Every structure is written in structure tokens, then in C-alpha cells.
CSV table of C-alpha atoms in Angstrom, one decimal:
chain,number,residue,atom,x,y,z
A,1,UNK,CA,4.0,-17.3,19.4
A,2,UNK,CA,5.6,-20.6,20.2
A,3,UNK,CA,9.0,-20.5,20.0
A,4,UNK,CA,9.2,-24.3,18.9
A,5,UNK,CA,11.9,-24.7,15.8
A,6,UNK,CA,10.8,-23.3,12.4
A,7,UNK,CA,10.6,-26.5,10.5
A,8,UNK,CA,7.8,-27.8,13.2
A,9,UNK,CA,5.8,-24.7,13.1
A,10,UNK,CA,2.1,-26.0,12.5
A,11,UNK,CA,0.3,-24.7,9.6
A,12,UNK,CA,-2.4,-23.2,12.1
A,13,UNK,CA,0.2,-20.8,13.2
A,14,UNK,CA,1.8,-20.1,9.5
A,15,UNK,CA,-1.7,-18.5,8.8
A,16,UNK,CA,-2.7,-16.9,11.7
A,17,UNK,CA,0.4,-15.2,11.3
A,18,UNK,CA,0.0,-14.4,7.8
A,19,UNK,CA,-4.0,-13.6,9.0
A,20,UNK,CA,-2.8,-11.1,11.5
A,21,UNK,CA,-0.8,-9.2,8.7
A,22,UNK,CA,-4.0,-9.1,7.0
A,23,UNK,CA,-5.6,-7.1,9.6
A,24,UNK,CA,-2.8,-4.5,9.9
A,25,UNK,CA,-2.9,-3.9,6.5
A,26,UNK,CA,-7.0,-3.4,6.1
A,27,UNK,CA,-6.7,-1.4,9.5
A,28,UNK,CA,-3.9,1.5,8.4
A,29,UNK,CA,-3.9,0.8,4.7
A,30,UNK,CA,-8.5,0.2,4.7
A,31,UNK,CA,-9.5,2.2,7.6
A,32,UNK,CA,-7.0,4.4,7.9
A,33,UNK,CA,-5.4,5.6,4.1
A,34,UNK,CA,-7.9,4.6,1.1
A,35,UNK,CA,-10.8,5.5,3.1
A,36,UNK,CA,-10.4,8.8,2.2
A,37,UNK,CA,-11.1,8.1,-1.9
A,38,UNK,CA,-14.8,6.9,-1.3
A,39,UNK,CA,-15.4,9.9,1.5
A,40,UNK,CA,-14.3,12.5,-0.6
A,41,UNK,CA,-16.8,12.8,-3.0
A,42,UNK,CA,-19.1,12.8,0.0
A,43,UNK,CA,-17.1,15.3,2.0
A,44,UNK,CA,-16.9,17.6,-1.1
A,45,UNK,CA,-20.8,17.4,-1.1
A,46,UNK,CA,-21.3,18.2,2.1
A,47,UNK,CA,-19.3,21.8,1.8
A,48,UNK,CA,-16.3,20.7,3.7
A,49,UNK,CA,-13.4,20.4,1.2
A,50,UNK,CA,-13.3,21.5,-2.5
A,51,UNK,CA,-12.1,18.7,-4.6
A,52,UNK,CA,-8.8,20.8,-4.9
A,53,UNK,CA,-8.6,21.1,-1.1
A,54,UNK,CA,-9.2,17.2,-0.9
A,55,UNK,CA,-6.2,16.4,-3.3
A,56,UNK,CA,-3.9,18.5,-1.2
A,57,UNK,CA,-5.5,16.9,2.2
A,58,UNK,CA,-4.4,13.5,0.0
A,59,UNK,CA,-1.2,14.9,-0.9
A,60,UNK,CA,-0.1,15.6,3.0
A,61,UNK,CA,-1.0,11.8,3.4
A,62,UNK,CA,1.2,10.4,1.0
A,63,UNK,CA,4.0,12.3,2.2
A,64,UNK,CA,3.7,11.5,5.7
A,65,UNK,CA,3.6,8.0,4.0
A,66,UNK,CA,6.8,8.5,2.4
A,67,UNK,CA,8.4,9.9,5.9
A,68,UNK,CA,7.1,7.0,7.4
A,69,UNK,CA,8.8,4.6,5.0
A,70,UNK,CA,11.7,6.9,5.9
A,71,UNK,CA,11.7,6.3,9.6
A,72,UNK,CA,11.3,2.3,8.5
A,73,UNK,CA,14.8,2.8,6.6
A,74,UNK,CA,17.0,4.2,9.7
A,75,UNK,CA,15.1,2.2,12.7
A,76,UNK,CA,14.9,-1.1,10.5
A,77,UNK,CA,15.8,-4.1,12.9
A,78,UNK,CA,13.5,-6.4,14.7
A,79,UNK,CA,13.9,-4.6,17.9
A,80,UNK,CA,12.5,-1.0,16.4
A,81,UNK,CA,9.5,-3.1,14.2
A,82,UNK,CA,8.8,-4.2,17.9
A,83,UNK,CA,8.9,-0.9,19.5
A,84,UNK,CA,7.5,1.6,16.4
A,85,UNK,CA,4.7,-1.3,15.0
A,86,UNK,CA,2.6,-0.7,18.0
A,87,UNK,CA,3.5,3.4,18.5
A,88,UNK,CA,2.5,3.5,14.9
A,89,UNK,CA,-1.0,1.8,15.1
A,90,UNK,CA,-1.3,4.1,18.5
A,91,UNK,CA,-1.1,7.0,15.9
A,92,UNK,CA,-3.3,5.4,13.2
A,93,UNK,CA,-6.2,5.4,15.7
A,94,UNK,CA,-5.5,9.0,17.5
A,95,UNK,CA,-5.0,10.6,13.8
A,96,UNK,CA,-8.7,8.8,12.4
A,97,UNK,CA,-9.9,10.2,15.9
A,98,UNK,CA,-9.2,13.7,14.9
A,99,UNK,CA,-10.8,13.5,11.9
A,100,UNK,CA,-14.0,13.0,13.7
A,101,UNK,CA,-13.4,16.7,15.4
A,102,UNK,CA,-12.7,18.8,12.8
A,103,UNK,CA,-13.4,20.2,9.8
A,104,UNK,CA,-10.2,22.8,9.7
A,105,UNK,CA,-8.3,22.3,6.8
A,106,UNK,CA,-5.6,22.7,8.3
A,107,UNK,CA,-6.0,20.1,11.3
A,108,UNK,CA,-7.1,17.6,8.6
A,109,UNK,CA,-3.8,18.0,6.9
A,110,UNK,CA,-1.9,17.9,9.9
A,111,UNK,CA,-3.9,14.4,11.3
A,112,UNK,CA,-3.6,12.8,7.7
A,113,UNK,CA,0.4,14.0,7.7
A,114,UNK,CA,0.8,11.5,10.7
A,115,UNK,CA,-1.9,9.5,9.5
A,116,UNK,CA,0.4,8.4,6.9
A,117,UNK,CA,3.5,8.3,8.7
A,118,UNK,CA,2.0,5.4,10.9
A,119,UNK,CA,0.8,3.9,7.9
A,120,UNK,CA,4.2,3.9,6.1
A,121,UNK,CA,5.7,2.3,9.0
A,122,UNK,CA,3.2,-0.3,9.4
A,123,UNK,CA,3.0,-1.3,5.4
A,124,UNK,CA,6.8,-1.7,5.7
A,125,UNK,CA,7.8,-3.1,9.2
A,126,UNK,CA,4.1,-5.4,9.4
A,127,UNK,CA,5.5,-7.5,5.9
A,128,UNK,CA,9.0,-7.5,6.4
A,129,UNK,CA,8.6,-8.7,10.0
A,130,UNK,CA,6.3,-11.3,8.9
A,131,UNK,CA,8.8,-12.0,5.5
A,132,UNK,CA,11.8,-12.6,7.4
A,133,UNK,CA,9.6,-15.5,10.0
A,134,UNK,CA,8.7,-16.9,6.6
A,135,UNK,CA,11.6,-17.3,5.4
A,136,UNK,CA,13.0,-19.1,8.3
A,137,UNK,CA,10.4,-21.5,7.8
A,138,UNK,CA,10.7,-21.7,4.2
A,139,UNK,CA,7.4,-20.7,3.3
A,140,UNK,CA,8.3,-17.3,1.8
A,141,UNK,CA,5.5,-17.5,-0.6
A,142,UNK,CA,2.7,-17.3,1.7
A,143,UNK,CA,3.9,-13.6,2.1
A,144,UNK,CA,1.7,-12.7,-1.0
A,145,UNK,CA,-1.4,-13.6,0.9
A,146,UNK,CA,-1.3,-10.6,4.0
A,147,UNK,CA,-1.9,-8.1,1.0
A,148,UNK,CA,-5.4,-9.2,0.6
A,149,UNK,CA,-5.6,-7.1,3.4
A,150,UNK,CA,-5.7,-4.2,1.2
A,151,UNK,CA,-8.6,-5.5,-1.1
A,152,UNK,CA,-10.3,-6.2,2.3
A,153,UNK,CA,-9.7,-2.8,3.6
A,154,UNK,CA,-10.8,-1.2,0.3
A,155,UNK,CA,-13.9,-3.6,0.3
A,156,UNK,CA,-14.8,-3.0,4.3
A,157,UNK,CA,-14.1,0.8,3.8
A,158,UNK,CA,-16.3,1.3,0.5
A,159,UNK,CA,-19.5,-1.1,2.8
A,160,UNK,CA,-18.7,1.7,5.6
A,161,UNK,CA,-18.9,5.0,3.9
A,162,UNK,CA,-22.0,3.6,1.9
A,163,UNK,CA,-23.8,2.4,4.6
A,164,UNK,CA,-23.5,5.2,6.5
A,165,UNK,CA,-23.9,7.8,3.9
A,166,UNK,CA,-27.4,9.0,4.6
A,167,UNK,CA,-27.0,9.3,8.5
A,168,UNK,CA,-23.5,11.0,8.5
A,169,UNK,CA,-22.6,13.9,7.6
A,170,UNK,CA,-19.2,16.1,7.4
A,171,UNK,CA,-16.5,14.7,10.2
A,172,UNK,CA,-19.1,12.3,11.4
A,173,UNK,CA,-18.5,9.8,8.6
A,174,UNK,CA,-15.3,8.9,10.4
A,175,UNK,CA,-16.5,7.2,12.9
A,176,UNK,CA,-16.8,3.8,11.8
A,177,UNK,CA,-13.2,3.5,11.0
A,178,UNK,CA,-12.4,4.8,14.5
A,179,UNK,CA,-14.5,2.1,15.6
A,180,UNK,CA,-14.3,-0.9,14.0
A,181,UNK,CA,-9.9,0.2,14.0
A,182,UNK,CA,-9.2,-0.3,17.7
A,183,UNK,CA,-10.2,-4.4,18.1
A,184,UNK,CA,-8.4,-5.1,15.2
A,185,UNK,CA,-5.7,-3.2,15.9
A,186,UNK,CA,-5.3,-4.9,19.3
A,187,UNK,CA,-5.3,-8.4,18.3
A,188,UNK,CA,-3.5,-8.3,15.0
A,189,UNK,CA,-0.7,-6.3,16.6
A,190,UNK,CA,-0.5,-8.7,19.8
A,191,UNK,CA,-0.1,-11.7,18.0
A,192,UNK,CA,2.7,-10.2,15.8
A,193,UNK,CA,4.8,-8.7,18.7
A,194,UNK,CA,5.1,-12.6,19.8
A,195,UNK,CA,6.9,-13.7,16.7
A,196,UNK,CA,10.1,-15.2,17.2
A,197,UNK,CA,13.0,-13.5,14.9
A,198,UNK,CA,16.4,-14.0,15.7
A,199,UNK,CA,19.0,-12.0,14.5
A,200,UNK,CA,21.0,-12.6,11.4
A,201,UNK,CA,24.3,-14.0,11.9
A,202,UNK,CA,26.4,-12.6,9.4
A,203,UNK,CA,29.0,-14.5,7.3
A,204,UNK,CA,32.6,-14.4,7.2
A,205,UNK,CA,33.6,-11.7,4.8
A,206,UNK,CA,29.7,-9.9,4.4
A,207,UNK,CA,29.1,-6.6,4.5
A,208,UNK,CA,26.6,-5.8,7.2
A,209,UNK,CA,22.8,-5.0,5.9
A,210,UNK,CA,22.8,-1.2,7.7
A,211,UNK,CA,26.5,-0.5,5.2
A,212,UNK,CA,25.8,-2.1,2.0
A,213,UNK,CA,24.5,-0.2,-1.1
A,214,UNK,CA,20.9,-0.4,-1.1
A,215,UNK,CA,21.4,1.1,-5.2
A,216,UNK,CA,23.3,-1.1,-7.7
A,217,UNK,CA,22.4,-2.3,-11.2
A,218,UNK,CA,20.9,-4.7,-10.2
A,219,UNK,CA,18.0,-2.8,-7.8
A,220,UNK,CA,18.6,0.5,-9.9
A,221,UNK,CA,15.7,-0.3,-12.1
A,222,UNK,CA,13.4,-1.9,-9.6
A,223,UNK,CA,13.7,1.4,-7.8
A,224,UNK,CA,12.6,3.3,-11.1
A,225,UNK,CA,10.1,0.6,-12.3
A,226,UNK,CA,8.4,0.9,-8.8
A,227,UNK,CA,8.4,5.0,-9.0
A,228,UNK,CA,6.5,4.3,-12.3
A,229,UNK,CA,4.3,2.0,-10.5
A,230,UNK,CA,3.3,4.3,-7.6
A,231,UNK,CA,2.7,7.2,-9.9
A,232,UNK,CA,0.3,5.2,-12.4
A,233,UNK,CA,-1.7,4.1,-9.8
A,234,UNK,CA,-2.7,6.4,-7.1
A,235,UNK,CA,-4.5,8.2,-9.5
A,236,UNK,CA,-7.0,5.9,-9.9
A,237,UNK,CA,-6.9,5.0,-6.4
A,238,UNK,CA,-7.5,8.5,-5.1
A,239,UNK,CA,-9.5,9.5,-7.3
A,240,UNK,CA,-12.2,7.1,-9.1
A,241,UNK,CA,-15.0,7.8,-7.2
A,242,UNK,CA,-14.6,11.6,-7.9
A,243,UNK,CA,-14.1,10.6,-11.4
A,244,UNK,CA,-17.5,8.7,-11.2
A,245,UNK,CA,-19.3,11.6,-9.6
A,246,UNK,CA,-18.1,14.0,-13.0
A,247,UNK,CA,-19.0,11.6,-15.4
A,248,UNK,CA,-21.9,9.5,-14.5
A,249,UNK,CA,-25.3,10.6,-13.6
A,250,UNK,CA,-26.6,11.1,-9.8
A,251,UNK,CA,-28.0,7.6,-10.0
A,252,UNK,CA,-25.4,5.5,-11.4
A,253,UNK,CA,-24.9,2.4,-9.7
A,254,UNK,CA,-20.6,3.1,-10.1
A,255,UNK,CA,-20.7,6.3,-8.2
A,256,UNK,CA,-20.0,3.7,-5.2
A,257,UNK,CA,-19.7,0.6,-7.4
A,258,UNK,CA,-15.9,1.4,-8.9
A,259,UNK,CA,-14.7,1.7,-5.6
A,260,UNK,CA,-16.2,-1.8,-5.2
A,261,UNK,CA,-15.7,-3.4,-7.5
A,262,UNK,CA,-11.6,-2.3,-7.4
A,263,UNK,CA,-12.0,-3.5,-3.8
A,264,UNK,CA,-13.2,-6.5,-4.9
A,265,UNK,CA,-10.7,-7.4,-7.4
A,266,UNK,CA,-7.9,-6.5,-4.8
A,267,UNK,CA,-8.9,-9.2,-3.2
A,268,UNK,CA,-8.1,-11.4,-5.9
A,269,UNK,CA,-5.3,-9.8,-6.6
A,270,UNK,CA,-2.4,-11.3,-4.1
A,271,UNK,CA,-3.5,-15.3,-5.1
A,272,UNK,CA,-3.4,-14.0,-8.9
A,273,UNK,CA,0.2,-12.8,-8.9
A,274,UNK,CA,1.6,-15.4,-6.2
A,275,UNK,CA,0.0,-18.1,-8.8
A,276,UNK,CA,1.8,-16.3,-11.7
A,277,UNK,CA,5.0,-15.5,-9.5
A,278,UNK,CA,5.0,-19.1,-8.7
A,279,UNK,CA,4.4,-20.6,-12.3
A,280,UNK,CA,6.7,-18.5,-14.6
A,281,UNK,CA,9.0,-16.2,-12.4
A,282,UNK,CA,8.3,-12.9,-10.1
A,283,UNK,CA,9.7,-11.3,-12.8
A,284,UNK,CA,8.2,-12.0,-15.8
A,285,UNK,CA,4.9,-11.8,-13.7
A,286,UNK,CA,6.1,-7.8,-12.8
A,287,UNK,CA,6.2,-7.5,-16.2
A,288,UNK,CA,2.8,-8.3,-17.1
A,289,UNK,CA,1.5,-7.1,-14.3
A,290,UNK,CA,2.5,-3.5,-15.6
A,291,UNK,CA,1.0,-4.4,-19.0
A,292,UNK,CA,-2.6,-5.1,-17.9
A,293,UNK,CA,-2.3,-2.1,-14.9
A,294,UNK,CA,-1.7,0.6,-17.7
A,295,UNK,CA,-4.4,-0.9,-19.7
A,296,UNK,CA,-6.9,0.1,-16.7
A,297,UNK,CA,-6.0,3.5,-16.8
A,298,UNK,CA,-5.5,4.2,-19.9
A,299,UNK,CA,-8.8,2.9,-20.3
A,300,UNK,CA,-10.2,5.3,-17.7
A,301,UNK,CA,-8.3,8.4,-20.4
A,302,UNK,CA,-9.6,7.0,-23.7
A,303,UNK,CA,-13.3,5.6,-22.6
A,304,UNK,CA,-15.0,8.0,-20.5
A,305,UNK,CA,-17.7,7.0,-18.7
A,306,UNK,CA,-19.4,3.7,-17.2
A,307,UNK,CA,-17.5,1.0,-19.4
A,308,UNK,CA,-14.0,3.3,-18.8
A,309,UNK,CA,-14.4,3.7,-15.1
A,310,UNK,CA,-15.5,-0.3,-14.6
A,311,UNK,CA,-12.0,-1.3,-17.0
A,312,UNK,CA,-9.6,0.8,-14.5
A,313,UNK,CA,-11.6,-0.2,-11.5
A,314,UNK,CA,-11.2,-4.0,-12.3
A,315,UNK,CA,-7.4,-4.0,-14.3
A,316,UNK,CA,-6.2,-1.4,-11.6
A,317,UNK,CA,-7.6,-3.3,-8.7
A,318,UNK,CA,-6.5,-6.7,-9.6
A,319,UNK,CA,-2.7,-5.6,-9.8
A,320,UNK,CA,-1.2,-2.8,-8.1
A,321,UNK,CA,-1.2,-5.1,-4.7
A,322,UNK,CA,0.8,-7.4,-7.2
A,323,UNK,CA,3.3,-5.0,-8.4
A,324,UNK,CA,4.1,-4.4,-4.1
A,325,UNK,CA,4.0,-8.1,-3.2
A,326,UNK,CA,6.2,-9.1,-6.2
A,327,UNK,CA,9.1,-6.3,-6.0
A,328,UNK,CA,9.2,-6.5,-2.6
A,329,UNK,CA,9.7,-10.5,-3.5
A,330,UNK,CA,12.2,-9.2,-6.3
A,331,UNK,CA,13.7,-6.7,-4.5
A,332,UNK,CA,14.7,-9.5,-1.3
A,333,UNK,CA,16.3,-11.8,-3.5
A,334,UNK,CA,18.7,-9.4,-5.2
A,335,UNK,CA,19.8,-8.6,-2.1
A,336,UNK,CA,18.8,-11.4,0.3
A,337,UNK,CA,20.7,-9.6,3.1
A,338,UNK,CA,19.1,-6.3,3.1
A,339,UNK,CA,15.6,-7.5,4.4
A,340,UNK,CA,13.7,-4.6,6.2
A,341,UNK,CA,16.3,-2.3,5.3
A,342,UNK,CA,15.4,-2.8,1.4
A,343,UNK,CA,11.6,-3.0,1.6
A,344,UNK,CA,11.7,0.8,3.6
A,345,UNK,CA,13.8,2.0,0.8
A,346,UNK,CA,11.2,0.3,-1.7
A,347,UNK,CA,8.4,2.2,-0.3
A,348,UNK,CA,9.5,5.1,0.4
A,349,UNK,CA,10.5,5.8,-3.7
A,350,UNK,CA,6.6,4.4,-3.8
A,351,UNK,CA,5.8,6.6,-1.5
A,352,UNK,CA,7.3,9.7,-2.8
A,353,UNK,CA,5.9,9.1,-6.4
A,354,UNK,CA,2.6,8.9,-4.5
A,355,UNK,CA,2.7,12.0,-3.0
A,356,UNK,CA,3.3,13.4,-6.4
A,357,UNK,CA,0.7,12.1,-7.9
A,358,UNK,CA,-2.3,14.0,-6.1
A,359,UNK,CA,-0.3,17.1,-5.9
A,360,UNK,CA,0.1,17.3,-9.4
A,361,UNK,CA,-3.5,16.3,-10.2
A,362,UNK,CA,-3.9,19.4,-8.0
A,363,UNK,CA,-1.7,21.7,-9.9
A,364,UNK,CA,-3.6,20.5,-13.5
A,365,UNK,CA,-7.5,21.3,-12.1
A,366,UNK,CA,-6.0,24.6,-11.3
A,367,UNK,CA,-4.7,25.1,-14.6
A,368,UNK,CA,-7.8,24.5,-16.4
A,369,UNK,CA,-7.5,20.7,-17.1
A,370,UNK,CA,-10.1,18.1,-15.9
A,371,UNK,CA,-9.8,14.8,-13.9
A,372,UNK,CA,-9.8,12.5,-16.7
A,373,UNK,CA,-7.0,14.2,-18.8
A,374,UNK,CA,-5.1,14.3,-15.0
A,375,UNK,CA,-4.8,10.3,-15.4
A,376,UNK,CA,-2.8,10.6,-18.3
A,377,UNK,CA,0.3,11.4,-16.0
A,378,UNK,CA,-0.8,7.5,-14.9
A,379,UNK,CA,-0.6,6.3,-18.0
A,380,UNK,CA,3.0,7.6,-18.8
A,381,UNK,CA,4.2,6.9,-15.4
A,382,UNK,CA,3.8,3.1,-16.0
A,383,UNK,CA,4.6,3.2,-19.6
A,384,UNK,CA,8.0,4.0,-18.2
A,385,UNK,CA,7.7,1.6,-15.0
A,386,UNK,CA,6.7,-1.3,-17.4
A,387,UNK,CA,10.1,-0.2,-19.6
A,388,UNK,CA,12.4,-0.4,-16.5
A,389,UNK,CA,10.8,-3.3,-15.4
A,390,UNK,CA,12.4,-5.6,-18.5
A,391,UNK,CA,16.4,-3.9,-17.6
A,392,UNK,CA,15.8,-5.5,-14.2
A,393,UNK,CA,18.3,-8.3,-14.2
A,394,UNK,CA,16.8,-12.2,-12.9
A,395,UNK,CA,18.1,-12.3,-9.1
A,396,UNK,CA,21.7,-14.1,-9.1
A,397,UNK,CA,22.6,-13.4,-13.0
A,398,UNK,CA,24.9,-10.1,-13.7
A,399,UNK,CA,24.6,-6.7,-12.4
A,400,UNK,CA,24.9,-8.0,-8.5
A,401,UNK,CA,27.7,-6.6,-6.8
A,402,UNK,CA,26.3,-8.1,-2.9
A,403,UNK,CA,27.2,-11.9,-3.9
């Protein structure tokens, strides 16, 4: 990347910057994580996995996604995002590998574990790296734009595993995220290992970002409103398709069309809430934002079947990539110093209410419950997030101690 001065950086570059994001986040978060929720019903079918055995496969990827948002916490400055961003897409693409080899249970947990670790670095180091050469530039709010990345990965990986649905079978189905991974991989993470980010200078008197509090009561509530967040909605997005497949017949067009159609409005998504961020505050966008997401999900509980699944598809998929872009956002200008630092710790309380999420789902078909009653843990999980969400003070008014 040139290292000509911020205010003369021409727009071409802004987006290819912003474009190479993009690509990192359809290639680990796509190809590599969500993937898995329009394969499993397939895999089930095909005698590998039970759809107990896939929610525990799941549940090993989310916490390797929370240990990777870990890792992002401790090695957090622009010389680790420079050494672990392309050690971590080296792992994505080795881990998708050995899902093509085996069908051990054990192996598959074990490759999804570091599956997710990669992919917890990469959604937190990939943005943040990318947030901070924005914001020297003053165009922070073209951040919101490298999540459609997600809906693109959602989209490309729902046209993969139906495409190739009737001439793979079992670990086969892999392969096309293996390789369609590795070009993208390359460039995207190329072009971002160019960026130039300098170093903070601190200011007389600050605290430096690896000392301060990340928890005050201020972020306090953003944490807990995002735990609610990734709780509510990993339910959906691991397991709609399945949901489909035990409530619609053999031939219904939303067996593959939910995960669509939630692809599709993912895409949307980013340019909704950066519109709404922009026009009446991040916040009061988060705020709606959790409104209409616990409408989709409770309307996957209390409408079962077609017109249910399409609601939570469409409501779901149009905003949890808004409730990441604008805390994230939120979460920054609380504590403007923290960068990096503060987006790992973000995740990794998403991450760990993730990881809960299919685990218990696990623990309720074993008790006798079904999948559609299982998304009622959703629905109270952002019932709460939306509550903490409105005790989360506007950044710069009371309840900062980092000023």
C-alpha cells in the first residue's frame, strides 16, 4: 500500500482496502465457519454425524473461536496482526483440508477446534487492522462495508454445498471451500499486510491501551448486550437448515432456500445499519437492531414451518452483522484508545456465548426437547441483550472513567 499521507489516499485504495476485508471475512467466516450449517443436514444424511454429534462438532468451533479472540486480546498490536493474520489463514486452509480426509469424529472436532481459532483471529485482527487505517484517514464509516463479506460468504457457501450436493458425498463436500479458499486467501491477505499503521503516540498523562480497564460502566453493558447478541443468534445460524429439514417436506424449496435467503439479506445488512448508524446514532440503531433480530427468532418459536423459517431467515440475516459492525463502532468510541485490544475482548464474550449456544441445544435434544423449542434460549438471550443495550451510556456522556 502506498505510504503517501492519509488525507491523499485515493478513494481506489480506501475500497480495495475495505474490498480485501471482504474476502477475509467470506474466506474464514463463508468458507471456513458457516459452511458447516448448510452441510450438516447433508452430512447427517449421508450417515456421518448424528445431528447431536454435529452440534458438538459446532460447539468445538465456537470455542476455538472464542480462544482465538483470546490470542487477539494478549498479541493485539499491529506487529502480531502482521505476524498471526497470515499464520491464521495458513490454518484456515490446512483445518478445511482435513475435513476432506476424515470422517472421525474426533479429527473433525479437533480440525474445527483450530478451525475456529484462525477464524477468531482473523474476524478480530482483519477489522481492527483495517478500523485503525480508517480512522487515520477519517473515513471510519466505511468499516461497516467489509462485513458484507459475511453475507457473501453465507451466499457463496449456501451456491457451493447446493451445487455440489448430488456429486458429493460425506468429506468430499469439502472440497470446494478448500478450493476456491486458497486464491482468495492469498490476495486479500497480501494487500492487507501492506497497510501502513503507525503506532499510537500516547498523550501526556494516558494510560497505555495494554493497562487500562477494558470493563467500566460505560463498556459493562455493551459486554452483556453483546453476550445476549451472540447467544440469540447462533441458533438460527447453526441451525436453520436442520430446522428446515424437520419441518418442511423433502421437496420444499427452503430446505436450501433459508440459508439463502439469510445469506442474502446479510448482504444487505452492513449498508442497512451503517445508513441507520449514520442517520440517528450507532446507538439507537443497536437498539433496534435487537428489536427486529428477536422478532426473527421468535418467529421461528411461535410459527413453525415455511412462513416461520422465511421470518428468522430474513430478520436474523439482515442484522446480526449489524449488531458486530455497530458495537464494535460503539465499543471504539467509549474507549478510543483501546482499539484492537477492545474489539478481541468484544468477541471473545461473543464468542463464548456462541459456543454456548450449540452446546446447550445439544444438552435439550438429549433431554427430550426438539429444535424449535431449542431456539427459545435465542429468544431470551436477546430479550436480555436488547435490555442492556438501552443502560449503555452515549460515548463521551457519564459512566467513562478513560477521558
Amino acid at each position: 500500500m502506498p505510504n503517501s499521507h492519509p488525507s491523499c489516499t485515493p478513494p481506489r485504495d480506501l475500497y480495495l482496502v475495505v474490498v480485501a476485508g471482504a474476502i477475509l471475512l467470506l474466506v474464514t467466516h463463508g468458507l471456513g465457519r458457516f459452511i458447516y450449517t448448510p452441510l450438516l443436514p447433508y452430512l447427517v444424511d449421508d450417515g456421518q454425524i448424528t445431528a447431536g454429534q454435529g452440534a458438538a462438532v459446532a460447539t468445538w468451533n465456537y470455542l476455538g473461536y472464542l480462544l482465538g479472540a483470546l490470542l487477539a486480546i494478549r498479541w493485539h498490536t499491529i506487529s502480531h496482526i502482521r505476524m498471526l493474520l497470515p499464520a491464521s489463514l495458513a490454518v484456515h486452509l490446512l483445518t478445511t483440508l482435513a475435513m476432506t480426509q476424515t470422517d472421525h469424529l474426533g479429527a473433525m472436532s479437533t480440525a474445527r477446534l483450530f478451525n475456529g481459532i484462525a477464524n477468531g483471529v482473523v474476524f478480530v485482527q482483519a477489522p481492527a487492522l483495517i478500523l485503525e487505517w480508517l480512522v487515520l484517514r477519517n473515513r471510519a464509516t466505511l468499516s461497516g462495508h467489509l462485513y458484507i463479506g459475511v453475507g457473501l460468504g453465507l451466499l457463496v457457501s449456501s451456491g457451493l454445498v447446493s451445487s455440489s450436493a448430488h456429486w458429493l458425498e460425506g468429506t468430499e463436500r469439502w472440497w470446494p471451500a478448500v478450493v476456491l479458499s486458497i486464491p482468495l486467501a492469498w490476495w486479500a491477505t497480501a494487500r492487507l499486510l501492506r497497510l501502513d499503521v503507525p503506532v499510537r503516540a500516547q498523550s501526556d498523562g494516558e494510560t497505555p491501551p495494554g493497562k487500562s480497564p477494558l470493563f467500566d460502566r460505560a463498556s459493562v453493558p455493551l459486554f452483556l448486550s453483546y453476550a445476549g447478541a451472540g447467544l440469540g443468534y447462533i441458533l438460527p445460524m447453526t441451525f436453520l437448515p436442520l430446522l428446515a429439514k424437520d419441518q418442511l417436506p423433502a421437496d420444499h424449496w427452503l430446505l436450501d432456500g433459508a440459508w439463502f435467503l439469510a445469506a442474502v439479506a446479510t448482504i444487505l445488512s452492513p449498508s442497512i445499519w451503517n445508513y441507520l448508524g449514520a442517520k440517528i446514532g450507532d446507538l439507537p440503531a443497536l437498539r433496534m437492531n435487537f428489536v427486529v433480530q428477536l422478532a426473527g427468532v421468535l418467529a421461528a418459536v411461535i410459527l413453525p414451518g415455511a412462513l416461520g423459517l422465511a421470518v428468522c431467515a430474513a430478520l436474523v440475516g439482515s442484522t446480526f452483522v449489524g449488531t458486530v459492525m455497530l458495537t464494535q463502532r460503539i465499543g471504539r468510541a467509549l474507549h478510543p484508545h483501546q482499539g484492537p485490544r477492545l474489539s478481541a475482548a468484544m468477541v471473545s464474550v461473543y464468542g463464548f456465548t456462541q459456543m454456548a449456544g450449540p452446546w446447550l441445544t445439544k444438552q435439550w435434544l438429549e433431554a427430550g426437547g426438539t429444535l424449535t423449542t431449542a431456539f427459545g434460549i435465542g429468544v431470551v438471550a436477546l430479550a436480555l441483550g436488547a435490555v442492556f443495550a438501552f443502560f449503555v451510556p452515549l460515548p463521551g456522556g457519564p459512566g467513562r472513567t478513560d477521558r
